[in-house]
Amino acid sequence: MVKICCIGAGYVGGPTMAVIAFKCPSIEVAVVDISVSRITAWNSDQLPIYEPGLDEVVKQCRGKNLFFSTDVEKHIAEADIIFVSVNTPTKTRGLGAGKAADLTYWESAARMIADVSKSNKIVVEKSTVPVKTAEAIEKILTHNSKGINYQILSNPEFLAEGTAIEDLFKPDRVLIGGRETPDGQKAIKALKDVYAHWVPEERIICTNLWSAELSKLAANAFLAQRISSVNAMSALCEATGADVSEVSHAVGKDTRIGHKFLNASVGFGGSCFQKDILNLVYICECNGLPEVANYWKQVIKVNDYQKNRFVNRVVSSMFNTVSGKKIAIFGFAFKKDTGDTRETPAIDVCKGLLGDKALLSIYDPQVTEDQIQRDLSMNKFEWDHPVHLQPMSPTTMKQVSVVWDPYEAAKDSHGLCILTEWDEFKTLDYQRIYDNMPKPAFVFDGRNIVNSQKLREIGFIVYSIGKPLDSWLKDMPAVA
């Protein structure tokens, strides 16, 4: 029986291994992590992450051929294939701070593998890592090899949160990168055989190590670039009276471009886009390619610009001050169908409004008050480091209240900002909301999901990103 061990029970490791166990009953899969609370959650009815379809998959396999354990050494020693799915946060200090990936956790995983292994291993990079990481890992393992043969593979994940299980069941492609040696090719085949249980062979792409590592960064950079492109257009649309939805529809009809990722919004978020682009920028700089680095930096600059623009619209619309005014925030997660708040644009928007002394009332169906308070009290990049290195208890902000009812959030607020595209926000009773707000009442739709015409008929002043402006807004400067 083939045994697989995955180090790291997070957003990538947990769902990926659950699906492998589900699709390959003949393979024993163990997910290990040093966090006792996380493993306890994976073994309970309340999984540590929310992902549609994940519960069913885990419950069907757990205890049969899927195990969650804190006994890291035992499972590493027994495994034939070891996936490493640990965190690679952006460095906050030292060489490359603010751009380079911090490989501390990766290195300690590699040293642990070298310490406890007694048989040949295939070690698979699953976390997003900088190009040439495999080489560093290989050096650690071979210098401590004690006669054991290690093969390093890169098998980047291309999951989208909210659809991770679907993406794993029917991937666009599975990418496996390895050495172009006989042993390297053998290792590629071993991993390919695992995926071949359910993925058609033509969708399994085999490359060299560096191509696989770079493909992941490139894919995220291209996706983020599309969002920044349409967001840059949204600013021009507002200035000229064009409608960004019409523009992106027309552009997306070109089959060379396609319609995906062309929705203008308050900005992109999530754990990967910004981190991976910063990583790409750093790699370009290290390889003497400043022009290429600056090109990709611009994608992040436009994203930051879009968030600032949104805050400035809110403030300027309300007579240039939100001080002491209650503002409702609808949605805090970085996108719908996930409770994930990593790099969510809501953080910067809320901080911008708090900087102007607004009083915020926040509602999100999946995000806890503790998480929101923590996010708003942290500095950039801290979220990606272990909890014990984060600020101890979030300083509860007096200006922020978190509620579990959108009507409660909106009551007595001067304006409401829609920052996550949760479906439920489309069907709220906006007449009821309007009746309980001081006038003029504003809606700032950062996701273009509400029917602005209907809201105007109720009496709201509406700002939708990239749409022709209300006459009220035309007189107000967009960027301070």
Coordinates of C-alpha atoms in Angstrom, one line a residue, residues 3-173:
K3 CA 1.6 5.7 2.0
I4 CA 1.4 9.5 1.6
C5 CA 2.1 12.0 4.3
C6 CA 1.4 15.7 4.1
I7 CA 3.2 18.2 6.4
G8 CA 0.8 21.1 7.0
A9 CA -2.9 20.9 7.6
G10 CA -4.0 24.2 6.2
Y11 CA -6.1 25.5 3.3
V12 CA -4.0 23.5 0.8
G13 CA -2.9 20.4 2.6
G14 CA -6.2 19.5 4.2
P15 CA -8.5 19.6 1.2
T16 CA -5.9 18.2 -1.3
M17 CA -5.2 15.2 0.9
A18 CA -8.9 14.6 1.6
V19 CA -9.6 14.4 -2.1
I20 CA -6.6 12.1 -2.8
A21 CA -7.9 9.8 0.0
F22 CA -11.4 10.0 -1.4
K23 CA -10.3 9.2 -5.0
C24 CA -7.7 6.6 -4.1
P25 CA -9.1 4.1 -1.5
S26 CA -5.9 2.0 -1.9
I27 CA -3.6 4.8 -0.7
E28 CA -3.2 5.6 3.0
V29 CA -3.0 9.4 3.5
A30 CA -1.9 11.1 6.8
V31 CA -2.0 14.8 7.3
V32 CA 0.3 16.0 10.1
D33 CA 0.8 19.3 11.8
I34 CA 2.4 20.5 15.0
S35 CA -0.6 22.6 15.8
V36 CA -2.7 20.4 18.2
S37 CA -5.8 22.7 17.9
R38 CA -5.7 22.4 14.2
I39 CA -5.5 18.6 14.1
T40 CA -8.2 18.4 16.8
A41 CA -10.5 20.5 14.6
W42 CA -9.8 18.2 11.5
N43 CA -10.8 15.2 13.7
S44 CA -14.0 16.9 14.9
D45 CA -17.3 17.8 13.3
Q46 CA -16.3 21.5 13.1
L47 CA -13.4 21.5 10.5
P48 CA -10.9 24.4 10.8
I49 CA -11.8 25.7 7.3
Y50 CA -15.0 26.3 5.5
E51 CA -15.1 25.0 1.9
P52 CA -18.2 23.8 0.1
G53 CA -18.2 20.0 -0.2
L54 CA -15.2 19.5 2.1
D55 CA -17.2 18.1 5.1
E56 CA -18.7 15.2 3.1
V57 CA -15.3 14.2 1.6
V58 CA -13.5 14.2 5.0
K59 CA -16.3 12.4 6.8
Q60 CA -16.3 9.6 4.2
C61 CA -12.6 8.9 4.4
R62 CA -11.5 9.9 7.9
G63 CA -10.5 6.9 10.0
K64 CA -10.4 4.6 6.9
N65 CA -7.6 5.8 4.7
L66 CA -7.4 9.5 5.8
F67 CA -5.8 10.4 9.1
F68 CA -5.0 13.7 10.9
S69 CA -2.2 13.5 13.4
T70 CA 0.3 15.5 15.4
D71 CA 2.7 12.5 15.4
V72 CA 4.8 14.1 12.6
E73 CA 7.9 11.9 12.9
K74 CA 6.0 8.6 12.7
H75 CA 4.1 9.4 9.6
I76 CA 7.1 11.0 7.8
A77 CA 9.2 7.9 8.5
E78 CA 6.5 5.5 7.1
A79 CA 5.6 7.5 4.0
D80 CA 6.6 6.8 0.4
I81 CA 5.6 10.3 -0.8
I82 CA 5.8 13.4 1.4
F83 CA 3.9 16.5 0.4
V84 CA 5.2 19.7 2.1
S85 CA 2.4 22.2 2.4
V86 CA 3.7 24.6 5.0
N87 CA 3.4 28.3 5.1
T88 CA 5.8 30.5 3.0
P89 CA 4.9 34.0 4.3
T90 CA 6.5 37.2 3.0
K91 CA 9.5 38.2 5.1
T92 CA 8.9 41.0 7.5
R93 CA 12.6 41.8 8.2
G94 CA 16.1 41.2 7.0
L95 CA 17.2 40.5 3.4
G96 CA 14.2 40.9 1.0
A97 CA 11.8 42.1 3.7
G98 CA 8.4 42.9 2.3
K99 CA 9.0 40.9 -0.9
A100 CA 10.9 37.7 -0.5
A101 CA 9.3 34.5 0.8
D102 CA 10.3 33.3 4.3
L103 CA 11.4 29.7 3.9
T104 CA 11.9 29.1 7.7
Y105 CA 9.1 26.5 7.9
W106 CA 10.1 24.8 4.7
E107 CA 13.7 24.4 5.9
S108 CA 12.6 22.9 9.2
A109 CA 10.3 20.5 7.4
A110 CA 13.2 19.4 5.2
R111 CA 15.5 18.9 8.2
M112 CA 12.8 16.9 9.9
I113 CA 12.4 14.6 6.9
A114 CA 16.2 14.1 6.8
D115 CA 16.3 13.3 10.5
V116 CA 13.6 10.6 10.6
S117 CA 13.7 9.0 7.2
K118 CA 14.9 5.4 7.0
S119 CA 13.8 4.7 3.4
N120 CA 13.8 6.4 0.0
K121 CA 11.4 9.3 -0.3
I122 CA 9.7 11.4 -2.9
V123 CA 9.4 14.9 -1.5
V124 CA 6.7 17.1 -3.1
E125 CA 6.6 20.9 -2.9
K126 CA 2.9 21.8 -2.5
S127 CA 3.2 25.3 -1.0
T128 CA 3.8 28.1 -3.4
V129 CA 7.6 28.6 -3.2
P130 CA 10.2 30.8 -4.9
V131 CA 11.9 29.4 -8.0
K132 CA 14.9 27.3 -7.1
T133 CA 13.5 26.3 -3.6
A134 CA 13.7 22.7 -4.7
E135 CA 17.4 23.1 -5.2
A136 CA 17.8 24.4 -1.6
I137 CA 15.7 21.5 -0.2
E138 CA 17.6 19.0 -2.3
K139 CA 20.9 20.3 -0.7
I140 CA 19.6 20.0 2.8
L141 CA 18.4 16.4 2.1
T142 CA 21.4 15.2 0.2
H143 CA 23.9 16.6 2.8
N144 CA 22.0 14.7 5.5
S145 CA 21.1 11.7 3.4
K146 CA 22.7 8.8 5.3
G147 CA 22.5 6.8 2.0
I148 CA 18.8 7.5 1.4
N149 CA 17.7 8.6 -2.0
Y150 CA 15.4 11.7 -2.1
Q151 CA 13.6 12.9 -5.2
I152 CA 12.2 16.4 -5.1
L153 CA 9.1 17.2 -7.2
S154 CA 7.2 20.5 -7.6
N155 CA 3.4 20.0 -7.7
P156 CA 1.9 23.5 -7.2
E157 CA -1.7 23.9 -6.3
F158 CA -4.1 25.9 -8.5
L159 CA -7.1 25.9 -6.1
A160 CA -9.5 28.8 -5.8
E161 CA -11.1 29.2 -2.4
G162 CA -14.8 28.6 -2.4
T163 CA -14.5 26.0 -5.2
A164 CA -11.4 24.1 -3.9
I165 CA -13.1 20.7 -3.8
E166 CA -14.6 21.1 -7.3
D167 CA -11.1 22.3 -8.5
L168 CA -9.6 19.2 -7.1
F169 CA -12.2 16.8 -8.5
K170 CA -12.0 18.4 -12.0
P171 CA -8.7 20.3 -12.3
D172 CA -7.8 22.3 -15.5
R173 CA -4.4 20.8 -15.2

